[in-house]
């Protein structure tokens, strides 16, 4: 149930997105509505979710309202809605409507090689909604983004051998498309020199995850004061020093849970977290499940994947 706030907006429903594949952290599906039905915007409640949402229209027109914008999009159009940004949609015209909804936790698709770009999509200062100007100005970029979404949908439906690789690759291509077409620098892209300056600290974190990492030692590596280093790191990486360290530790723990026979306690210690309650809290924050649930779920996914490709072996 929603309530009207002083600003005139209704309090948004916090929507939990159930991933179709827990390894890919996404949900993608199609919606169809026949003519001549229409619906007013007021009938549809505001909702939010921590995943970024893309909409790709195949047929008809859809009304989309976000906190600061209302637009009607039609065939071939794409729109992006930022993480945790309130929005709602409706069918404004008496015509058949067909579109794809793609929700994804973008943060989960950054790895060691792409981590320096995580800050660009972290939405610390601006929601990703601001990137819709790209699709307004560039027909080519809009067509490519639309094609990416359809490709991801097709792969998620057919689930052919290696579909996870295909989807993950296409998501990265979408990120690259947005990054290279962001002429207004909404993503706050930082030149490579800034990342390179932090390289000794990033290497220090990678090499010492199983030890107690000290921010003062990181400051000394760059010969910076504590307060300046903290601000500089967050400005460059898009997350704080502690958030980045925790992210790397959880990513390392995921790998150990999948590839080793270590107990959960041993994994926690191996990634430098001696407090089990803290480890469980951090792990659940990143994966929406406990380490044990993660291990069981991944084993189940692996078994299903092997059964699927067995005929090809």
Short mmCIF file of N, CA and C in Angstrom, two decimals, residues 3-64:
data_model
loop_
_atom_site.label_atom_id
_atom_site.label_comp_id
_atom_site.label_asym_id
_atom_site.label_seq_id
_atom_site.Cartn_x
_atom_site.Cartn_y
_atom_site.Cartn_z
N UNK A 3 1.41 5.60 0.34
CA UNK A 3 0.90 6.79 1.00
C UNK A 3 1.48 8.01 0.31
N UNK A 4 0.68 9.09 0.29
CA UNK A 4 1.13 10.32 -0.34
C UNK A 4 2.06 11.08 0.60
N UNK A 5 3.19 11.54 0.09
CA UNK A 5 4.15 12.30 0.88
C UNK A 5 3.90 13.79 0.69
N UNK A 6 4.63 14.59 1.45
CA UNK A 6 4.47 16.04 1.38
C UNK A 6 4.83 16.57 0.01
N UNK A 7 5.71 15.88 -0.71
CA UNK A 7 6.14 16.33 -2.02
C UNK A 7 5.14 16.01 -3.12
N UNK A 8 4.09 15.27 -2.76
CA UNK A 8 3.08 14.92 -3.77
C UNK A 8 3.29 13.54 -4.35
N UNK A 9 4.49 12.98 -4.20
CA UNK A 9 4.75 11.61 -4.65
C UNK A 9 4.18 10.64 -3.63
N UNK A 10 3.83 9.46 -4.06
CA UNK A 10 3.44 8.44 -3.11
C UNK A 10 4.69 7.67 -2.69
N UNK A 11 4.64 7.13 -1.49
CA UNK A 11 5.78 6.34 -1.01
C UNK A 11 5.89 5.09 -1.86
N UNK A 12 7.06 4.84 -2.40
CA UNK A 12 7.21 3.76 -3.37
C UNK A 12 7.28 2.39 -2.69
N UNK A 13 6.72 1.40 -3.36
CA UNK A 13 6.80 0.02 -2.91
C UNK A 13 8.21 -0.48 -3.18
N UNK A 14 8.82 -1.09 -2.18
CA UNK A 14 10.15 -1.66 -2.35
C UNK A 14 10.00 -3.06 -2.93
N UNK A 15 10.35 -3.20 -4.19
CA UNK A 15 10.13 -4.45 -4.92
C UNK A 15 11.37 -5.34 -4.85
N UNK A 16 11.16 -6.59 -4.47
CA UNK A 16 12.27 -7.55 -4.46
C UNK A 16 12.31 -8.27 -5.81
N UNK A 17 13.45 -8.19 -6.47
CA UNK A 17 13.61 -8.83 -7.77
C UNK A 17 14.15 -10.24 -7.57
N UNK A 18 13.43 -11.22 -8.05
CA UNK A 18 13.86 -12.62 -7.96
C UNK A 18 14.62 -12.96 -9.22
N UNK A 19 15.92 -13.22 -9.09
CA UNK A 19 16.76 -13.46 -10.26
C UNK A 19 16.42 -14.80 -10.92
N UNK A 20 16.40 -14.78 -12.25
CA UNK A 20 16.17 -16.02 -12.99
C UNK A 20 17.39 -16.93 -12.94
N UNK A 21 18.56 -16.32 -12.84
CA UNK A 21 19.80 -17.08 -12.69
C UNK A 21 20.63 -16.36 -11.62
N UNK A 22 20.84 -16.99 -10.47
CA UNK A 22 21.55 -16.30 -9.38
C UNK A 22 22.98 -15.93 -9.72
N UNK A 23 23.54 -16.56 -10.75
CA UNK A 23 24.91 -16.23 -11.15
C UNK A 23 24.98 -14.93 -11.94
N UNK A 24 23.86 -14.57 -12.57
CA UNK A 24 23.84 -13.39 -13.44
C UNK A 24 23.17 -12.18 -12.80
N UNK A 25 22.50 -12.36 -11.68
CA UNK A 25 21.89 -11.26 -10.95
C UNK A 25 20.99 -10.40 -11.84
N UNK A 26 20.07 -11.07 -12.53
CA UNK A 26 19.18 -10.33 -13.42
C UNK A 26 17.84 -11.04 -13.57
N UNK A 27 16.89 -10.26 -14.06
CA UNK A 27 15.58 -10.79 -14.43
C UNK A 27 15.18 -10.09 -15.72
N UNK A 28 14.74 -10.83 -16.71
CA UNK A 28 14.32 -10.24 -17.97
C UNK A 28 13.10 -10.99 -18.48
N UNK A 29 12.08 -10.25 -18.88
CA UNK A 29 10.85 -10.88 -19.34
C UNK A 29 10.11 -9.93 -20.29
N UNK A 30 9.10 -10.46 -20.98
CA UNK A 30 8.33 -9.65 -21.91
C UNK A 30 6.92 -9.41 -21.37
N UNK A 31 6.37 -8.26 -21.70
CA UNK A 31 5.02 -7.90 -21.32
C UNK A 31 4.24 -7.56 -22.57
N UNK A 32 3.04 -8.12 -22.68
CA UNK A 32 2.16 -7.80 -23.81
C UNK A 32 0.81 -7.37 -23.28
N UNK A 33 0.21 -6.41 -23.95
CA UNK A 33 -1.12 -5.93 -23.60
C UNK A 33 -1.87 -5.64 -24.89
N UNK A 34 -3.00 -6.28 -25.07
CA UNK A 34 -3.76 -6.13 -26.31
C UNK A 34 -4.54 -4.83 -26.35
N UNK A 35 -4.87 -4.39 -27.56
CA UNK A 35 -5.80 -3.28 -27.75
C UNK A 35 -7.20 -3.81 -27.42
N UNK A 36 -8.15 -2.96 -26.99
CA UNK A 36 -8.05 -1.51 -26.88
C UNK A 36 -7.84 -1.03 -25.44
N UNK A 37 -7.34 -1.89 -24.56
CA UNK A 37 -7.20 -1.52 -23.16
C UNK A 37 -6.21 -0.38 -22.96
N UNK A 38 -6.53 0.53 -22.05
CA UNK A 38 -5.61 1.59 -21.64
C UNK A 38 -5.63 1.62 -20.11
N UNK A 39 -4.68 2.32 -19.53
CA UNK A 39 -4.66 2.47 -18.08
C UNK A 39 -4.09 3.83 -17.71
N UNK A 40 -4.66 4.46 -16.70
CA UNK A 40 -4.15 5.75 -16.25
C UNK A 40 -2.96 5.53 -15.33
N UNK A 41 -2.06 6.50 -15.31
CA UNK A 41 -0.85 6.38 -14.48
C UNK A 41 -1.20 6.22 -13.00
N UNK A 42 -2.28 6.87 -12.57
CA UNK A 42 -2.64 6.86 -11.15
C UNK A 42 -3.00 5.47 -10.65
N UNK A 43 -3.33 4.58 -11.56
CA UNK A 43 -3.68 3.22 -11.15
C UNK A 43 -2.44 2.39 -10.83
N UNK A 44 -1.28 2.88 -11.20
CA UNK A 44 -0.05 2.11 -11.03
C UNK A 44 0.81 2.73 -9.93
N UNK A 45 1.10 2.00 -8.88
CA UNK A 45 1.88 2.57 -7.76
C UNK A 45 3.34 2.78 -8.12
N UNK A 46 3.96 3.74 -7.46
CA UNK A 46 5.40 3.92 -7.57
C UNK A 46 6.08 2.69 -6.98
N UNK A 47 7.20 2.30 -7.55
CA UNK A 47 7.97 1.21 -6.97
C UNK A 47 9.46 1.44 -7.19
N UNK A 48 10.27 0.82 -6.36
CA UNK A 48 11.72 0.93 -6.47
C UNK A 48 12.32 -0.47 -6.30
N UNK A 49 13.53 -0.63 -6.80
CA UNK A 49 14.30 -1.85 -6.57
C UNK A 49 15.76 -1.48 -6.76
N UNK A 50 16.64 -2.21 -6.11
CA UNK A 50 18.05 -1.85 -6.13
C UNK A 50 18.71 -2.15 -7.48
N UNK A 51 18.00 -2.85 -8.34
CA UNK A 51 18.53 -3.16 -9.67
C UNK A 51 18.24 -2.02 -10.65
N UNK A 52 19.16 -1.82 -11.58
CA UNK A 52 18.94 -0.90 -12.70
C UNK A 52 17.94 -1.56 -13.64
N UNK A 53 17.06 -0.76 -14.25
CA UNK A 53 16.05 -1.31 -15.16
C UNK A 53 16.16 -0.69 -16.55
N UNK A 54 16.13 -1.53 -17.56
CA UNK A 54 16.06 -1.09 -18.95
C UNK A 54 14.72 -1.54 -19.52
N UNK A 55 14.09 -0.69 -20.32
CA UNK A 55 12.87 -1.03 -21.03
C UNK A 55 13.13 -0.90 -22.52
N UNK A 56 12.73 -1.89 -23.30
CA UNK A 56 12.90 -1.87 -24.75
C UNK A 56 11.54 -2.14 -25.39
N UNK A 57 11.03 -1.18 -26.15
CA UNK A 57 9.71 -1.30 -26.74
C UNK A 57 9.78 -2.01 -28.09
N UNK A 58 8.91 -3.01 -28.27
CA UNK A 58 8.83 -3.73 -29.53
C UNK A 58 7.63 -3.28 -30.36
N UNK A 59 6.53 -3.00 -29.69
CA UNK A 59 5.30 -2.61 -30.38
C UNK A 59 4.46 -1.75 -29.47
N UNK A 60 3.81 -0.72 -30.03
CA UNK A 60 2.96 0.15 -29.23
C UNK A 60 3.75 1.21 -28.48
N UNK A 61 3.07 1.88 -27.54
CA UNK A 61 3.70 2.95 -26.78
C UNK A 61 3.45 2.78 -25.29
N UNK A 62 4.45 3.15 -24.50
CA UNK A 62 4.41 2.98 -23.05
C UNK A 62 4.70 4.32 -22.38
N UNK A 63 3.91 4.68 -21.39
CA UNK A 63 4.17 5.88 -20.60
C UNK A 63 5.03 5.52 -19.40
N UNK A 64 6.12 6.25 -19.21
CA UNK A 64 7.06 5.97 -18.13
C UNK A 64 7.27 7.24 -17.30
#
